[in-house]
Coordinates of C-alpha atoms in Angstrom, one line a residue:
M26 CA 102.9 150.2 158.6
T27 CA 100.8 147.9 159.8
L28 CA 97.9 149.2 161.9
A29 CA 95.8 146.2 162.3
A30 CA 95.7 142.2 161.8
W31 CA 94.6 140.8 158.3
P32 CA 92.6 139.2 157.0
T33 CA 89.2 140.5 158.6
P34 CA 86.5 137.9 159.2
M35 CA 84.0 137.0 156.9
E36 CA 80.6 136.0 158.5
A37 CA 77.6 133.9 157.3
A38 CA 74.2 136.0 157.8
P39 CA 71.7 133.3 156.6
R40 CA 69.0 134.8 159.1
L41 CA 69.3 138.1 157.7
A42 CA 69.3 136.9 153.9
E43 CA 66.1 134.7 154.4
E44 CA 64.5 138.1 156.1
I45 CA 65.3 139.9 152.7
G46 CA 64.7 137.1 150.4
L47 CA 67.7 135.6 149.7
A48 CA 68.5 131.8 150.3
P49 CA 70.3 131.2 153.9
G50 CA 73.6 130.3 152.1
D51 CA 74.1 133.5 149.8
L52 CA 74.5 136.6 152.3
W53 CA 77.8 137.0 154.0
I54 CA 79.2 140.0 156.3
K55 CA 82.8 141.4 155.9
R56 CA 84.0 142.5 159.2
D57 CA 85.8 145.2 158.7
D58 CA 84.4 147.0 161.7
L59 CA 86.8 144.7 163.4
T60 CA 90.3 146.4 162.2
G61 CA 90.8 147.0 166.1
L62 CA 92.4 150.3 165.9
G63 CA 90.5 153.4 167.6
G64 CA 87.2 151.7 167.7
G65 CA 87.7 149.9 164.3
G66 CA 86.6 150.5 160.8
N67 CA 87.3 150.8 157.1
K68 CA 89.5 153.6 157.4
V69 CA 92.2 151.8 158.7
R70 CA 93.2 150.0 155.5
K71 CA 93.6 153.4 153.7
L72 CA 95.6 154.9 156.6
E73 CA 98.0 152.4 156.5
W74 CA 99.4 153.3 153.3
L75 CA 98.9 156.9 154.4
I76 CA 100.6 157.1 157.4
A77 CA 103.5 155.0 155.6
D78 CA 103.6 157.9 153.3
A79 CA 103.5 160.6 156.1
L80 CA 106.6 158.8 157.8
R81 CA 108.6 158.5 154.5
C82 CA 108.0 162.3 154.1
G83 CA 109.2 162.8 157.6
A84 CA 105.7 164.5 158.7
D85 CA 105.4 165.0 162.4
T86 CA 101.4 166.1 162.3
L87 CA 98.8 164.6 160.4
V88 CA 95.9 167.4 159.3
T89 CA 92.6 166.0 157.7
T90 CA 89.2 166.7 157.7
G91 CA 85.5 165.4 158.5
G92 CA 82.5 166.1 160.2
P93 CA 82.2 166.2 164.1
Q94 CA 81.1 162.7 163.9
S95 CA 83.6 161.5 161.2
N96 CA 85.2 158.2 161.4
H97 CA 87.9 159.1 159.2
A98 CA 88.7 162.0 161.7
R99 CA 88.7 159.3 164.5
L100 CA 90.6 157.1 162.8
T101 CA 93.3 159.3 161.6
A102 CA 93.6 160.5 165.2
A103 CA 94.2 156.9 166.4
A104 CA 96.6 156.4 163.4
G105 CA 98.6 159.1 164.4
A106 CA 98.6 158.1 168.1
R107 CA 100.4 154.8 167.1
A108 CA 102.6 156.4 164.8
G109 CA 103.7 159.2 167.4
L110 CA 102.0 161.6 165.2
D111 CA 100.3 164.9 166.3
V112 CA 97.2 165.1 164.5
V113 CA 94.9 168.5 163.9
L114 CA 91.2 167.7 163.1
V115 CA 89.4 170.4 160.6
M116 CA 85.5 170.3 161.0
P117 CA 82.5 172.4 160.4
G118 CA 81.4 174.3 163.5
S119 CA 81.6 176.8 166.1
G120 CA 83.2 174.6 169.0
R121 CA 83.4 171.8 170.9
P122 CA 80.1 171.0 172.7
D123 CA 80.2 170.9 176.6
R124 CA 79.7 167.4 176.5
P125 CA 81.3 165.6 173.5
A126 CA 79.7 162.1 172.3
G127 CA 80.6 159.6 169.8
N128 CA 83.6 160.1 167.5
L129 CA 84.3 163.6 169.3
L130 CA 84.0 161.7 172.8
L131 CA 86.9 159.7 170.8
D132 CA 88.8 162.4 169.1
A133 CA 89.7 163.9 172.5
A134 CA 90.6 160.7 174.2
L135 CA 93.3 160.5 171.4
A136 CA 94.5 163.7 171.9
A137 CA 93.8 165.1 168.4
R138 CA 93.2 168.9 168.2
V139 CA 90.2 170.3 166.4
V140 CA 90.2 173.8 164.4
W141 CA 86.8 174.4 164.3
A142 CA 85.8 176.1 160.7
G143 CA 82.5 177.8 161.7
D144 CA 79.9 177.1 158.9
A145 CA 82.5 176.0 156.1
A146 CA 80.9 174.0 153.6
P147 CA 82.5 170.4 152.7
A148 CA 84.7 172.2 149.6
E149 CA 85.9 174.9 151.9
L150 CA 87.3 172.7 154.7
A151 CA 89.6 171.5 152.3
G152 CA 90.9 175.5 151.7
Q153 CA 91.1 175.3 155.8
A154 CA 93.0 172.5 156.1
E155 CA 95.4 174.0 153.6
K156 CA 95.7 177.3 155.5
T157 CA 96.2 175.0 159.2
C158 CA 99.1 173.2 157.4
A159 CA 100.8 176.5 156.4
E160 CA 100.4 178.0 159.9
L161 CA 101.8 174.5 161.3
R162 CA 104.7 175.0 158.7
G163 CA 105.0 178.7 160.4
E164 CA 105.6 177.2 164.0
G165 CA 108.0 174.8 162.7
A166 CA 105.8 171.3 162.3
V167 CA 106.0 169.3 159.1
P168 CA 102.1 168.6 158.3
Y169 CA 100.8 165.8 156.0
L170 CA 97.6 166.5 154.6
V171 CA 95.4 163.2 154.6
P172 CA 92.7 163.8 152.1
F173 CA 89.1 163.9 153.0
G174 CA 88.0 160.0 154.0
G175 CA 91.4 158.8 153.3
S176 CA 90.4 158.8 149.7
G177 CA 92.7 158.9 146.9
A178 CA 95.0 156.6 144.6
L179 CA 97.2 155.8 147.6
G180 CA 94.5 155.2 150.2
A181 CA 92.6 153.0 148.0
R182 CA 95.5 150.5 147.7
G183 CA 93.6 149.3 150.9
Y184 CA 90.6 148.6 149.2
R185 CA 92.5 146.9 146.7
E186 CA 93.8 144.4 149.3
A187 CA 90.5 144.1 150.3
G188 CA 89.2 142.8 147.3
E189 CA 91.7 140.4 147.3
E190 CA 90.6 139.1 150.6
I191 CA 87.2 139.2 149.7
L192 CA 88.0 136.9 146.9
A193 CA 90.3 134.5 149.1
Q194 CA 87.4 134.1 151.4
R195 CA 84.6 134.0 149.2
P196 CA 85.8 132.9 145.9
D197 CA 82.1 132.6 144.2
V198 CA 81.0 136.1 145.5
R199 CA 78.7 137.9 143.0
H200 CA 78.2 140.9 144.2
V201 CA 80.1 143.0 147.3
V202 CA 77.5 145.8 148.6
T203 CA 79.3 148.9 149.9
A204 CA 79.1 152.8 151.3
L205 CA 79.9 154.8 148.8
G206 CA 81.4 158.0 150.7
S207 CA 84.2 159.9 149.5
G208 CA 85.1 156.8 146.7
G209 CA 88.0 155.4 147.8
T210 CA 86.6 151.8 149.2
M211 CA 84.7 151.5 146.1
A212 CA 87.4 152.1 144.1
G213 CA 89.9 149.6 145.5
L214 CA 87.3 147.0 145.2
V215 CA 86.4 147.6 141.9
A216 CA 90.3 147.6 141.1
A217 CA 90.3 144.1 142.7
L218 CA 87.0 142.5 141.7
G219 CA 85.6 144.3 138.4
A220 CA 82.9 146.9 138.3
D221 CA 80.2 144.5 137.9
R222 CA 80.5 142.8 141.0
V223 CA 80.6 145.8 143.3
L224 CA 77.5 147.6 144.2
G225 CA 78.0 151.1 145.7
V226 CA 75.2 152.9 148.2
D227 CA 75.7 156.5 147.7
V228 CA 75.4 158.1 151.2
G229 CA 75.2 161.7 150.1
A230 CA 78.8 163.0 151.1
L231 CA 79.8 164.1 147.9
P232 CA 77.9 165.6 144.9
D233 CA 79.3 163.1 142.4
P234 CA 80.7 160.3 144.1
A235 CA 80.7 157.9 141.2
A236 CA 82.8 160.0 139.4
V237 CA 85.3 160.2 141.9
A238 CA 85.1 156.6 142.4
A239 CA 86.0 156.2 138.9
A240 CA 88.8 158.4 138.9
F241 CA 90.7 156.5 141.6
A242 CA 89.6 153.3 140.1
S243 CA 91.3 154.2 137.3
D244 CA 94.7 155.2 138.8
L245 CA 94.5 152.2 140.4
T246 CA 94.3 150.1 137.6
G247 CA 96.2 151.7 135.0
G248 CA 93.2 151.8 132.4
E249 CA 90.1 153.8 132.2
V250 CA 87.1 153.5 134.5
T251 CA 84.1 155.8 133.5
A252 CA 81.5 156.5 136.0
D253 CA 78.7 155.0 133.7
R254 CA 80.2 151.6 134.3
L255 CA 80.1 151.5 138.1
R256 CA 76.9 150.3 139.9
V257 CA 75.8 153.1 142.0
R258 CA 72.5 153.3 144.0
R259 CA 71.6 156.8 144.9
D260 CA 68.0 155.8 146.6
Q261 CA 69.3 156.0 150.0
V262 CA 70.6 159.4 150.5
G263 CA 67.0 160.7 151.8
Q264 CA 67.3 164.1 152.8
A265 CA 70.5 164.7 152.9
Y266 CA 74.2 163.3 154.7
G267 CA 74.1 162.5 158.1
V268 CA 70.2 162.9 158.1
L269 CA 68.5 159.4 159.2
H270 CA 66.4 158.2 156.3
E271 CA 63.4 155.7 157.4
P272 CA 64.6 152.6 154.9
V273 CA 68.0 153.2 156.7
L274 CA 66.5 152.8 160.2
E275 CA 64.4 149.8 159.3
A276 CA 67.7 148.2 158.0
I277 CA 69.6 149.2 161.0
T278 CA 66.8 147.3 163.3
T279 CA 66.6 144.4 160.8
V280 CA 70.4 143.4 160.5
A281 CA 70.7 143.9 164.6
R282 CA 67.7 141.7 165.3
T283 CA 68.7 139.0 162.8
E284 CA 72.4 138.9 162.9
G285 CA 73.4 140.7 166.2
V286 CA 75.4 143.3 164.2
V287 CA 75.2 146.7 164.8
L288 CA 75.1 149.4 161.9
D289 CA 75.6 153.1 162.0
P290 CA 72.7 155.4 160.6
V291 CA 75.3 157.4 158.0
Y292 CA 77.4 154.3 155.8
T293 CA 76.6 150.7 156.9
G294 CA 72.9 151.6 157.6
R295 CA 72.9 153.1 154.1
A296 CA 74.7 150.0 152.5
A297 CA 72.4 147.4 154.0
A298 CA 69.5 149.5 152.9
G299 CA 70.7 149.4 149.3
L300 CA 71.0 145.9 149.9
I301 CA 67.5 145.2 150.9
A302 CA 66.3 147.5 148.0
A303 CA 68.5 145.9 145.5
V304 CA 67.3 142.5 146.5
R305 CA 63.6 143.7 146.4
D306 CA 64.1 145.4 142.6
G307 CA 66.0 142.2 141.3
D308 CA 69.4 143.7 141.3
I309 CA 70.4 140.8 143.5
R310 CA 68.9 137.7 143.1
R311 CA 68.7 134.8 145.3
G312 CA 71.2 132.1 144.6
Q313 CA 74.0 134.7 143.9
R314 CA 77.0 134.9 146.6
T315 CA 76.4 138.1 148.0
V316 CA 79.0 140.3 150.8
L317 CA 77.8 143.3 153.0
L318 CA 81.0 145.1 153.6
H319 CA 80.8 146.2 157.1
T320 CA 82.9 149.4 157.2
G321 CA 82.6 150.3 160.9
G322 CA 80.9 153.2 162.4
L323 CA 79.5 152.1 165.6
P324 CA 80.7 155.3 167.8
G325 CA 78.8 157.4 165.4
L326 CA 75.5 156.1 166.5
F327 CA 76.4 157.1 169.7
G328 CA 76.6 160.6 168.6
H329 CA 73.6 161.0 166.1
A330 CA 71.0 162.1 168.5
E331 CA 68.3 161.5 166.1
A332 CA 69.0 157.9 165.7
A333 CA 69.2 157.8 169.0
D334 CA 66.0 159.0 169.8
R335 CA 64.2 157.5 166.9
I336 CA 65.5 154.0 168.1
G337 CA 64.7 154.8 171.3
R338 CA 60.9 155.7 170.6
R339 CA 60.6 152.3 169.0
L340 CA 62.1 150.5 172.3
R341 CA 59.2 152.2 174.3
S342 CA 56.7 151.4 171.9
S343 CA 57.4 147.6 171.6
P344 CA 55.3 145.4 173.6

């Protein structure tokens, strides 16, 4: 099932390149935030495969998990709406805020139902989602469980296709920098481009995302891809997933003022911070064609109170 128009644009970023120490022609941004559906973002590529599978299974309801500002949850709600499927989102928390913002606001607009799981840890959310599926079956529904982040060997096929798009647009690419969350995006890129050309910047969503991405990549390629073969930076996690890290704030403002491109504080901001750090320490060098994958997430910026406050303080203190 096609949920967006492909390929997404590949845009030169010469001012950002010079700002961070690369040559003007070295850096490009792959605009997977411009997928259109439900506010855009990379999960659309995975959901094309997953929604098609759900429809083949005769499902009438999608169930998935994510935090209150989950881009994946928002896009699952949008994909369900496009396909005519009900959507249930299982999230940690005690209930819907009085004034939802960011992705939660869009979830409501897209008519998704939220099941609040209290103080459940990420691992416990999966169990709650299974319980929700059982309850739906008891009510006569046919649920389809979409994995966390849409990630798995099936969803990762969407990013194998993205890797092939990148090669068609920039055949001389040496580095593709991406946020590494639930593992599917990096796995698909590795399957298409090889492990040596993909740099994943850990966002702190999983304890060991490299092992997860390696397992998905192995399934996709039919060979053994081990975690130690993957290029992963773990220096941009900061205090915790979802907590704004100072280099990430710097990266967001740098990309915005040099290229007019807006990043989010959880995923793409960390990817850009990892790119800047990789140039600084020589892992990415001048003269090497580099692509920063913009995976979307803009609505999450409007739901991230800390980011709004800190960016606002910078604005108030500027001359």
